[in-house]
XYZ file of C-alpha atoms in Angstrom:
687
model
C 110.443 145.937 37.021
C 113.939 144.740 37.976
C 114.550 147.909 39.930
C 111.359 147.345 41.898
C 112.385 143.769 42.722
C 115.805 144.912 43.863
C 114.246 147.495 46.092
C 111.928 144.883 47.562
C 114.842 142.541 48.280
C 116.790 145.333 49.876
C 113.928 146.062 52.234
C 113.416 142.473 53.407
C 116.323 142.308 55.922
C 115.225 145.560 57.457
C 111.674 144.297 57.846
C 112.914 141.034 59.380
C 115.123 142.959 61.785
C 112.202 145.113 62.798
C 110.047 142.040 63.359
C 112.697 140.400 65.548
C 113.219 143.594 67.519
C 109.467 143.919 68.089
C 109.374 140.303 69.267
C 112.240 140.955 71.695
C 110.365 143.898 73.161
C 107.175 141.852 73.591
C 109.113 139.011 75.210
C 110.226 141.230 78.079
C 106.950 139.959 79.516
C 107.506 136.338 80.534
C 103.906 135.417 79.677
C 104.392 136.817 76.169
C 107.682 134.953 75.849
C 105.789 131.731 76.628
C 103.312 132.466 73.834
C 105.996 133.198 71.248
C 108.389 130.396 72.229
C 105.682 127.737 72.398
C 106.013 126.702 68.761
C 109.662 125.762 69.276
C 108.837 123.143 71.916
C 105.366 122.063 70.769
C 105.184 122.679 67.009
C 102.188 120.361 66.494
C 100.116 121.501 69.483
C 98.135 124.776 69.479
C 98.899 126.998 72.458
C 95.964 127.499 74.849
C 96.509 130.443 77.188
C 94.870 130.683 80.572
C 94.896 132.960 83.567
C 96.606 130.203 85.580
C 99.593 130.435 83.218
C 99.603 134.210 83.653
C 99.582 133.738 87.442
C 102.597 131.420 87.453
C 104.443 133.728 85.053
C 103.808 136.784 87.251
C 105.261 135.085 90.311
C 108.332 133.831 88.449
C 108.884 137.355 87.102
C 108.630 138.604 90.685
C 111.549 136.339 91.628
C 113.586 137.647 88.699
C 112.976 141.254 89.758
C 113.696 140.589 93.434
C 110.145 141.081 94.732
C 110.003 137.604 96.278
C 112.705 135.032 97.001
C 111.278 131.549 97.502
C 108.148 130.364 95.680
C 105.821 127.354 96.058
C 103.060 126.646 93.518
C 100.447 123.902 93.937
C 98.661 123.365 90.628
C 96.821 120.445 88.954
C 98.520 118.024 86.554
C 98.631 119.314 82.988
C 99.029 122.977 84.007
C 102.303 123.410 82.060
C 104.172 123.531 85.360
C 107.301 121.751 84.077
C 107.475 123.773 80.865
C 106.993 127.065 82.687
C 109.290 126.578 85.678
C 111.913 124.131 84.467
C 112.207 125.043 80.785
C 110.884 128.454 79.754
C 111.630 130.572 82.829
C 115.403 129.845 82.844
C 115.498 130.491 79.076
C 113.614 133.765 79.619
C 116.021 134.865 82.359
C 119.030 134.128 80.146
C 117.529 136.005 77.193
C 114.818 138.686 77.551
C 115.577 139.304 81.260
C 119.285 139.781 80.415
C 120.608 137.458 83.125
C 122.640 134.921 81.119
C 125.049 134.437 84.044
C 122.450 132.659 86.199
C 122.895 128.988 87.098
C 120.144 126.408 87.694
C 119.810 123.013 89.308
C 116.659 121.344 87.997
C 115.257 118.397 89.949
C 112.374 115.934 89.817
C 111.632 112.681 91.610
C 113.263 110.759 88.737
C 116.492 111.586 86.923
C 114.967 110.963 83.478
C 112.361 113.682 84.114
C 115.042 116.154 85.194
C 117.117 115.354 82.105
C 114.017 115.603 79.902
C 113.552 119.229 80.967
C 117.277 119.853 80.503
C 116.952 118.681 76.904
C 113.861 120.805 76.298
C 115.503 123.971 77.619
C 118.662 123.283 75.608
C 116.571 122.739 72.475
C 114.807 126.054 73.087
C 117.930 128.180 73.658
C 119.703 126.558 70.690
C 116.753 127.079 68.331
C 116.979 129.420 65.347
C 114.108 131.448 66.806
C 115.885 132.016 70.154
C 119.372 132.560 68.708
C 118.028 135.206 66.296
C 116.917 137.230 69.311
C 119.376 136.364 72.091
C 122.464 134.778 70.521
C 124.744 132.759 72.798
C 126.932 129.685 72.459
C 125.597 126.527 74.123
C 127.747 123.503 74.997
C 127.025 120.332 76.980
C 124.693 117.340 77.068
C 121.549 115.918 78.673
C 122.700 116.172 82.294
C 124.420 119.554 82.138
C 124.948 122.353 79.616
C 126.214 125.933 79.777
C 126.292 129.165 77.806
C 129.243 131.421 76.997
C 128.171 134.055 79.547
C 128.851 132.010 82.694
C 125.380 130.504 83.053
C 124.687 126.781 83.290
C 121.961 124.272 84.045
C 122.160 120.777 85.535
C 119.438 118.139 85.942
C 119.506 115.622 88.808
C 117.099 113.430 90.771
C 115.765 115.274 93.820
C 116.895 112.702 96.395
C 120.431 112.885 94.896
C 120.611 116.584 95.710
C 124.150 116.964 97.052
C 127.275 118.823 96.020
C 126.852 121.737 93.630
C 125.318 125.146 94.217
C 123.394 127.460 91.896
C 121.383 130.688 91.777
C 118.120 128.814 91.288
C 117.029 125.464 92.696
C 114.012 124.191 90.726
C 112.024 121.445 92.478
C 109.455 120.020 90.052
C 107.239 117.312 91.622
C 109.655 115.923 94.239
C 107.232 113.080 95.094
C 106.079 110.233 92.881
C 102.353 109.459 92.820
C 103.293 105.805 93.380
C 105.451 106.355 96.473
C 103.990 109.418 98.221
C 101.870 107.091 100.390
C 104.986 105.260 101.587
C 106.122 106.689 104.924
C 109.733 105.714 104.208
C 109.855 107.156 100.675
C 108.132 110.339 101.785
C 110.517 110.683 104.737
C 113.517 110.362 102.390
C 112.160 113.153 100.188
C 111.407 115.412 103.159
C 114.889 114.811 104.576
C 116.415 115.897 101.260
C 114.239 119.012 101.218
C 115.063 120.040 104.783
C 118.711 119.009 104.979
C 120.092 119.352 101.437
C 117.974 121.855 99.483
C 118.832 124.995 101.530
C 122.578 124.380 101.004
C 122.309 124.249 97.225
C 122.100 128.043 96.798
C 125.132 130.253 96.154
C 123.720 133.144 98.164
C 121.157 132.503 100.883
C 119.984 136.127 100.789
C 119.372 136.604 97.062
C 119.115 133.212 95.357
C 115.844 131.300 95.126
C 114.184 127.933 95.592
C 111.146 127.333 93.380
C 108.835 124.390 94.102
C 105.994 123.487 91.772
C 103.975 120.357 92.473
C 100.617 118.673 92.857
C 99.575 117.696 96.390
C 99.854 113.977 97.101
C 99.800 113.751 100.896
C 99.331 115.956 103.927
C 102.950 115.289 104.847
C 104.485 116.032 101.432
C 106.985 118.843 100.757
C 104.189 121.422 100.493
C 102.786 120.208 103.793
C 106.184 120.677 105.438
C 106.493 124.232 104.065
C 103.071 124.994 105.502
C 103.627 123.253 108.844
C 107.005 124.914 109.480
C 105.756 128.279 108.155
C 108.778 128.593 105.872
C 109.182 131.902 104.054
C 107.710 130.903 100.701
C 105.233 132.848 98.603
C 102.596 130.188 98.046
C 100.350 130.070 94.973
C 97.489 127.546 95.205
C 95.252 126.989 92.165
C 92.596 124.255 92.487
C 90.971 122.887 89.353
C 87.535 123.880 90.718
C 87.216 127.163 92.601
C 86.482 127.025 96.331
C 85.505 130.475 97.559
C 86.258 129.768 101.206
C 89.937 129.184 100.389
C 90.576 131.800 97.681
C 94.319 132.283 97.155
C 95.885 135.750 97.446
C 99.648 136.387 97.397
C 102.008 139.134 98.523
C 102.540 140.467 94.988
C 98.864 141.445 94.820
C 97.635 138.451 92.829
C 94.157 137.084 93.632
C 92.316 134.096 92.175
C 89.985 135.782 89.638
C 87.150 133.253 89.796
C 83.776 134.275 91.187
C 81.695 131.180 92.022
C 82.274 127.775 93.586
C 83.051 125.079 91.050
C 84.289 127.509 88.373
C 86.956 125.684 86.391
C 90.580 126.731 86.152
C 90.726 126.445 82.360
C 87.450 125.346 80.727
C 89.091 125.670 77.304
C 91.195 122.622 78.190
C 89.038 120.782 80.764
C 85.266 121.037 80.583
C 82.810 119.858 83.236
C 82.310 116.433 81.651
C 86.034 115.775 81.549
C 86.359 116.805 85.191
C 83.450 114.530 86.150
C 85.182 111.680 84.323
C 88.444 112.452 86.118
C 86.704 112.229 89.482
C 85.313 108.812 88.602
C 88.688 107.524 87.468
C 90.793 109.052 90.248
C 88.433 108.702 93.168
C 87.785 111.495 95.642
C 90.996 111.083 97.652
C 93.386 111.382 94.683
C 91.303 114.065 92.948
C 91.075 116.293 96.029
C 94.825 116.088 96.525
C 96.171 116.283 92.984
C 93.539 118.568 91.454
C 92.095 120.537 94.381
C 95.389 120.850 96.299
C 93.867 119.774 99.609
C 94.956 116.225 100.456
C 92.968 114.683 103.267
C 94.163 112.326 105.941
C 93.316 108.737 105.161
C 90.945 108.576 108.132
C 88.199 106.447 106.678
C 86.074 107.445 103.735
C 88.083 105.463 101.192
C 85.092 103.077 101.295
C 81.775 104.714 102.116
C 78.853 102.429 102.876
C 76.528 104.276 100.500
C 78.755 103.303 97.567
C 78.105 99.550 97.925
C 75.060 97.982 96.281
C 73.416 95.083 98.159
C 72.017 92.323 95.918
C 70.230 89.032 96.648
C 72.358 86.869 94.369
C 74.899 87.333 91.550
C 74.056 86.446 87.934
C 75.058 83.221 86.237
C 78.340 83.388 84.380
C 80.200 85.210 87.165
C 83.905 84.331 87.419
C 84.827 83.654 91.068
C 88.058 83.746 93.035
C 88.493 83.102 96.765
C 91.332 85.367 97.901
C 92.984 84.797 101.269
C 94.747 87.046 103.756
C 96.588 84.833 106.235
C 97.578 85.900 109.734
C 101.317 86.199 110.449
C 103.193 83.039 111.439
C 103.535 83.962 115.118
C 99.794 84.694 115.273
C 98.996 81.332 113.694
C 101.017 79.587 116.390
C 99.099 81.268 119.206
C 95.730 81.457 117.486
C 95.405 85.075 118.651
C 95.802 88.478 117.037
C 94.821 89.012 113.421
C 92.236 86.958 111.575
C 92.684 84.709 108.598
C 90.188 85.881 105.984
C 88.949 84.476 102.691
C 86.919 86.851 100.498
C 84.907 85.343 97.645
C 85.003 87.967 94.904
C 83.595 87.732 91.412
C 83.419 89.495 88.093
C 79.981 89.421 86.521
C 79.304 88.982 82.776
C 78.747 92.739 82.399
C 82.168 93.451 83.950
C 80.919 94.597 87.367
C 82.449 93.177 90.543
C 80.713 91.418 93.432
C 81.619 90.302 96.961
C 79.854 86.952 97.405
C 81.010 85.732 100.808
C 83.558 86.333 103.573
C 85.119 83.654 105.787
C 86.852 85.194 108.831
C 88.355 83.226 111.682
C 91.221 83.145 114.177
C 93.009 79.832 113.679
C 96.284 78.126 114.534
C 98.531 76.391 112.010
C 96.458 73.205 111.702
C 93.223 75.184 111.786
C 94.462 77.297 108.857
C 94.897 74.266 106.611
C 91.485 72.913 107.598
C 89.756 76.280 107.086
C 91.193 76.781 103.605
C 90.552 73.182 102.524
C 86.977 73.103 103.859
C 86.207 76.443 102.202
C 87.594 75.220 98.874
C 85.428 72.101 99.087
C 82.358 74.239 99.821
C 83.110 76.670 96.980
C 83.705 73.954 94.389
C 86.413 73.511 91.783
C 85.110 76.255 89.507
C 86.237 78.861 92.048
C 89.885 79.905 91.729
C 91.950 80.221 94.911
C 94.487 82.992 95.423
C 96.985 82.703 98.289
C 99.568 85.213 99.529
C 103.224 84.220 99.477
C 105.220 86.073 102.107
C 108.802 87.128 101.270
C 111.626 84.767 102.160
C 112.143 81.029 102.240
C 109.525 80.346 104.927
C 106.824 82.100 102.924
C 107.628 80.002 99.864
C 107.493 76.775 101.898
C 104.103 77.636 103.429
C 102.652 78.629 100.041
C 103.998 75.464 98.391
C 102.479 73.327 101.149
C 99.038 74.928 100.749
C 99.129 74.620 96.951
C 99.993 70.913 97.290
C 97.123 70.432 99.748
C 94.717 71.971 97.205
C 95.645 69.637 94.341
C 92.758 69.501 91.876
C 91.804 73.165 92.356
C 92.977 76.193 90.363
C 95.396 77.778 92.853
C 97.615 80.862 92.590
C 100.278 81.861 95.133
C 101.706 85.338 94.575
C 103.617 88.003 96.476
C 102.023 91.319 97.344
C 104.476 93.411 95.334
C 104.269 95.723 92.363
C 106.587 97.665 90.079
C 107.152 101.228 91.277
C 109.587 103.513 89.443
C 111.066 100.476 87.721
C 111.616 98.480 90.935
C 109.645 95.570 92.385
C 108.463 96.787 95.784
C 106.098 95.367 98.390
C 102.991 97.539 98.399
C 101.330 98.460 101.691
C 97.688 97.643 102.469
C 96.495 101.121 101.541
C 98.251 101.079 98.171
C 96.812 97.646 97.431
C 93.308 98.851 98.302
C 93.274 101.950 96.096
C 92.390 100.254 92.752
C 89.333 98.500 94.197
C 88.389 101.639 96.167
C 88.042 103.554 92.887
C 85.623 100.896 91.600
C 83.618 100.954 94.841
C 83.271 104.740 94.706
C 82.155 104.494 91.075
C 79.349 102.127 92.148
C 80.801 99.138 90.305
C 80.996 96.692 93.242
C 77.975 94.728 94.513
C 77.715 92.859 97.828
C 75.603 89.710 98.190
C 73.323 89.966 101.215
C 74.546 87.738 104.050
C 75.178 87.466 107.818
C 78.811 88.514 107.327
C 77.875 91.933 105.862
C 77.966 93.985 109.062
C 81.409 92.752 110.123
C 82.696 93.447 106.617
C 81.279 96.990 106.530
C 82.501 97.727 110.061
C 86.043 97.296 108.737
C 85.641 99.012 105.371
C 83.824 102.019 106.871
C 86.919 103.153 108.794
C 89.731 101.635 106.722
C 92.692 102.275 106.911
C 92.205 103.432 110.519
C 90.479 100.149 111.365
C 92.128 97.890 113.941
C 91.925 94.968 111.518
C 92.500 95.270 107.772
C 92.305 91.590 106.836
C 89.026 91.701 104.895
C 90.073 94.719 102.832
C 93.434 93.124 102.077
C 91.813 89.883 100.925
C 89.347 91.863 98.792
C 92.237 93.799 97.211
C 93.962 90.521 96.369
C 90.794 89.125 94.790
C 90.296 92.275 92.747
C 93.871 92.121 91.431
C 93.371 88.527 90.331
C 90.063 89.293 88.601
C 91.432 92.159 86.552
C 94.214 89.790 85.522
C 96.986 92.315 85.301
C 94.831 94.830 83.450
C 95.495 94.122 79.780
C 93.923 97.494 78.985
C 94.702 100.480 81.209
C 92.371 103.078 79.664
C 89.166 103.656 81.713
C 85.951 103.186 79.722
C 84.655 106.669 80.474
C 87.527 108.093 78.435
C 86.608 106.282 75.203
C 82.869 105.498 75.293
C 80.514 107.781 73.393
C 76.933 108.210 72.208
C 77.740 108.216 68.512
C 74.262 108.852 67.134
C 74.179 109.593 63.400
C 77.225 108.568 61.363
C 78.160 111.241 58.766
C 78.209 110.054 55.151
C 81.804 111.254 54.889
C 83.007 108.728 57.496
C 84.598 105.626 55.993
C 83.215 102.287 57.129
C 84.219 98.638 57.281
C 83.698 95.556 59.445
C 86.183 93.026 60.840
C 85.370 89.387 61.666
C 86.993 87.053 64.187
C 86.256 83.352 63.685
C 86.848 80.528 66.168
C 85.639 76.930 66.260
C 82.080 77.831 67.235
C 81.358 81.498 66.493
C 81.833 84.281 63.982
C 82.048 87.692 65.640
C 81.790 90.979 63.760
C 82.763 94.519 64.742
C 81.604 97.481 62.623
C 83.747 100.618 62.394
C 83.325 104.187 61.163
C 86.494 106.229 60.579
C 86.707 109.997 60.842
C 89.571 110.405 58.372
C 90.050 114.057 59.275
C 91.164 113.100 62.791
C 92.039 109.424 62.186
C 89.570 108.376 64.890
C 88.026 104.880 64.720
C 84.450 104.567 66.050
C 83.109 101.095 66.983
C 79.369 101.469 66.430
C 77.983 97.921 66.148
C 78.760 94.252 66.839
C 77.213 90.890 65.978
C 77.830 87.276 67.023
C 76.612 84.264 64.998
C 77.167 80.518 65.099
C 79.822 79.452 62.627
C 77.387 76.857 61.310
C 74.937 79.654 60.383
C 76.909 81.666 57.821
C 73.704 82.415 55.908
C 72.277 84.131 58.981
C 75.561 86.018 59.422
C 75.445 87.152 55.801
C 71.903 88.408 56.345
C 73.046 90.373 59.412
C 75.879 91.905 57.390
C 73.509 92.819 54.555
C 71.132 94.537 56.962
C 73.979 96.713 58.231
C 74.885 97.737 54.672
C 75.983 95.308 51.968
C 78.295 98.001 50.576
C 80.441 97.910 53.730
C 83.657 95.924 53.070
C 84.437 92.979 55.363
C 87.878 92.029 56.707
C 88.846 88.551 57.967
C 92.072 86.803 58.975
C 92.079 83.325 57.347
C 94.616 82.013 59.894
C 92.883 83.403 63.005
C 92.722 81.125 66.091
C 95.280 78.741 64.632
C 93.101 77.599 61.707
C 94.719 76.251 58.581
C 94.803 78.756 55.759
C 92.675 76.397 53.656
C 89.957 76.382 56.308
C 90.022 80.161 56.564
C 89.898 80.657 52.817
C 86.927 78.290 52.588
C 85.005 80.440 55.082
C 85.969 83.570 53.141
C 84.742 82.037 49.875
C 81.436 80.959 51.442
C 80.838 84.476 52.740
C 81.789 85.946 49.366
C 79.178 83.699 47.738
C 76.548 85.813 49.523
C 77.750 88.822 47.468
C 79.721 90.243 50.382
C 82.929 92.184 49.836
C 85.462 90.004 51.637
C 89.035 91.181 52.194
C 91.869 89.298 53.859
C 94.470 90.486 56.344
C 96.569 88.848 59.020
C 98.243 90.258 62.114
C 100.292 89.294 65.107
C 97.872 89.893 67.978
C 100.576 91.130 70.331
C 101.235 93.874 67.788
C 97.484 94.393 67.411
C 97.166 94.785 71.176
C 99.844 97.481 71.119
C 98.044 99.354 68.324
C 94.711 99.142 70.151
C 96.234 100.312 73.444
C 97.881 103.289 71.738
C 94.660 104.330 70.035
C 92.743 104.087 73.312
C 95.361 106.136 75.160
C 95.462 108.839 72.475
C 91.686 109.115 72.038
C 91.721 107.660 68.513
C 89.431 104.731 69.332
C 85.876 105.425 70.499
C 83.186 102.854 71.313
C 79.414 103.257 71.315
C 78.388 103.188 74.979
C 75.476 100.871 74.098
C 77.822 98.086 72.951
C 77.734 96.297 76.303
C 79.016 92.971 74.939
C 82.114 94.724 73.585
C 82.649 96.589 76.859
C 82.090 93.438 78.915
C 84.780 91.578 76.971
C 87.097 94.601 77.273
C 86.702 94.430 81.066
C 87.156 90.660 81.282
C 90.161 90.210 79.017
C 93.020 89.161 81.253
C 96.411 87.513 81.332
C 97.489 83.949 81.977
C 99.774 82.843 84.808
C 102.823 83.859 82.755
C 101.461 87.363 82.293
C 100.642 86.905 78.599
C 97.382 88.393 77.215
C 94.618 85.839 76.675
C 93.408 86.298 73.104
C 91.537 82.985 72.828
C 87.827 83.452 73.446
C 88.042 87.241 73.275
C 86.649 87.436 69.750
C 85.390 91.018 69.911
C 88.827 92.216 70.987
C 90.567 90.204 68.252
C 88.200 91.547 65.600
C 88.808 95.068 66.881
C 92.587 94.649 66.693
C 92.367 93.239 63.165
C 90.214 96.181 62.113
C 92.516 98.777 63.648
C 95.551 97.346 61.852
C 94.085 96.752 58.365
C 90.616 98.334 58.223
C 91.610 101.789 57.009
C 93.049 100.220 53.843
C 89.692 98.795 52.714
C 87.252 101.299 54.227
C 84.886 103.374 52.101
C 82.443 106.168 52.844
C 78.694 105.983 52.283
C 78.944 108.921 49.879
C 81.659 107.174 47.881
C 79.769 103.887 47.803
C 76.744 105.680 46.366
C 78.766 106.861 43.388
C 80.742 103.755 42.443
C 79.924 100.327 41.081
C 79.680 98.491 44.397
C 75.936 97.944 44.139
C 74.946 100.330 46.859
C 71.307 101.410 46.696
C 70.618 104.617 48.670
C 66.839 104.060 48.878
C 67.257 100.477 50.043
C 69.827 101.496 52.633
C 67.682 104.374 53.916
C 64.751 102.005 54.339
C 66.959 99.648 56.317
C 68.331 102.436 58.500
C 64.863 103.816 59.195
C 63.875 100.341 60.282
C 66.471 100.451 63.037
C 68.476 97.476 61.824
C 71.884 99.137 61.874
C 72.579 98.603 65.547
C 73.332 102.221 66.320
């Protein structure tokens, strides 16, 4: 027996060596190297292969073997472009391709992205898996590292591309989505590409520039390559196949798809997900970033068929009158641009509405009169939002108007936003894009009125329209109504038609209690995936706890209930009294308390990662989600948003108390399967 074990041990190294050698042989194919190296970089994520990955790999191999020199790939976001070009290909050339002497300059529009890919490549080539196959000594840090064979890699921001030279210049998304619309920012990037990039190669005849990017504008780097007919092999892969623009390249590659609309990788993006993307992105962004054919902004950002004309808005609409004021010199003369005030509202269901437009050429005195008269006509329940131009004069004018409107709710803000960590003044087109997405999705109504035709005449051709005042005022009103967007995740990414809840799902409910109401949110948890499903809600008067208890019973008396005794600033004694009264109805009451800023962070993370889903029929929950905003200091407004507070409480503490229907049936909690089934069949569960 011992002899057999010794023989087995003696054979193990040989078998390991054979396995490593076989792996090295397979990895002579770059696509196979990607498969086998994947686990080093993404150990928790299963690898999903696709023909688009094979296509990129083939063209990068062609550079390595001298078949092509310069390469441009336009592919959708999420296509593994950074991992393939900026991380795995250099590692493959150093190892399986036996070119460890090669040097690389890796760039992106931000330095942190370039250094991120530096770190990922360094982690790969220093891994046990890689070193067992292609051993080499690696030294250096985040910005630059090198091997002991003469090869090195450096990561820098694209617009800082000066100085050093290398065998490979890797340009990974040179434009930012946020700044590609800026003529100045785009011009800076193009200048770097035309004037600096060609000089960063050691040998102009044999070394290579590789660009991989999504299309963001007709005049982006890809557009310049196309316009100047530069000698690049160009690979274009749209998310949805378009037969009239099938891509074929000089190495003999041809897009393998056969019918229009065929998806690039249905294993990763199915038709529903693509439809959702189109709704979120809007046609302009989707066609550029995903279809690789950016269009000129020559109208079409607002199409008349997307607006819905209504007779009057519903009660409960929150209104803001947003103003776009003509420039100072135009106010003096009374000529030129118009001063415009757009009355924009958010309805109780979360939809938006344009209620009225005031549009007039006025001088300085006429401006004050127009704004004051309009405010008086609107009433004090309508908020007023005024632009504050940069500089001292702008502040003085805004302060004067705010003082004139004493007694009204008035905001004066600059038209700036954070872009790449800097506060920058956004142009009219950038400011219009968020509301344009909502218009295209059919979420903006227009109240019928005599001003409609003038309004549509501008929106129909924006941004090519001579005047852009109405669109700019509408954009300002929209920004105020969304209140800084407490939640950034679009509803279509987390709403669902839950249907039947499996018995294996754990359940619980969380209550939020204010001075007047008790609000409940019911959850089901898929413990296998740690996904929380909001399937029901209920609101009751605080004075009617017996009716609330009945509603809880009808949804399943075995479901544990969670409350925060100190919610909404109540004394703990008051909260405990409510808990005891609810417990007297034979309900399973549990206590938990949270900081709602922390709860907001948890909820946002779960929404972003797909671990919070909401029944699409829960319109009250969705309406509150849409309406929740920030105060003038930018802080989230938790007061009055009871459904959101209950949801946050449940996400933080609910898993601790939750129990499955199957478990409840077998313990001593008093659950009666026949009684529950009768209730469910009666449709009282809310789902």
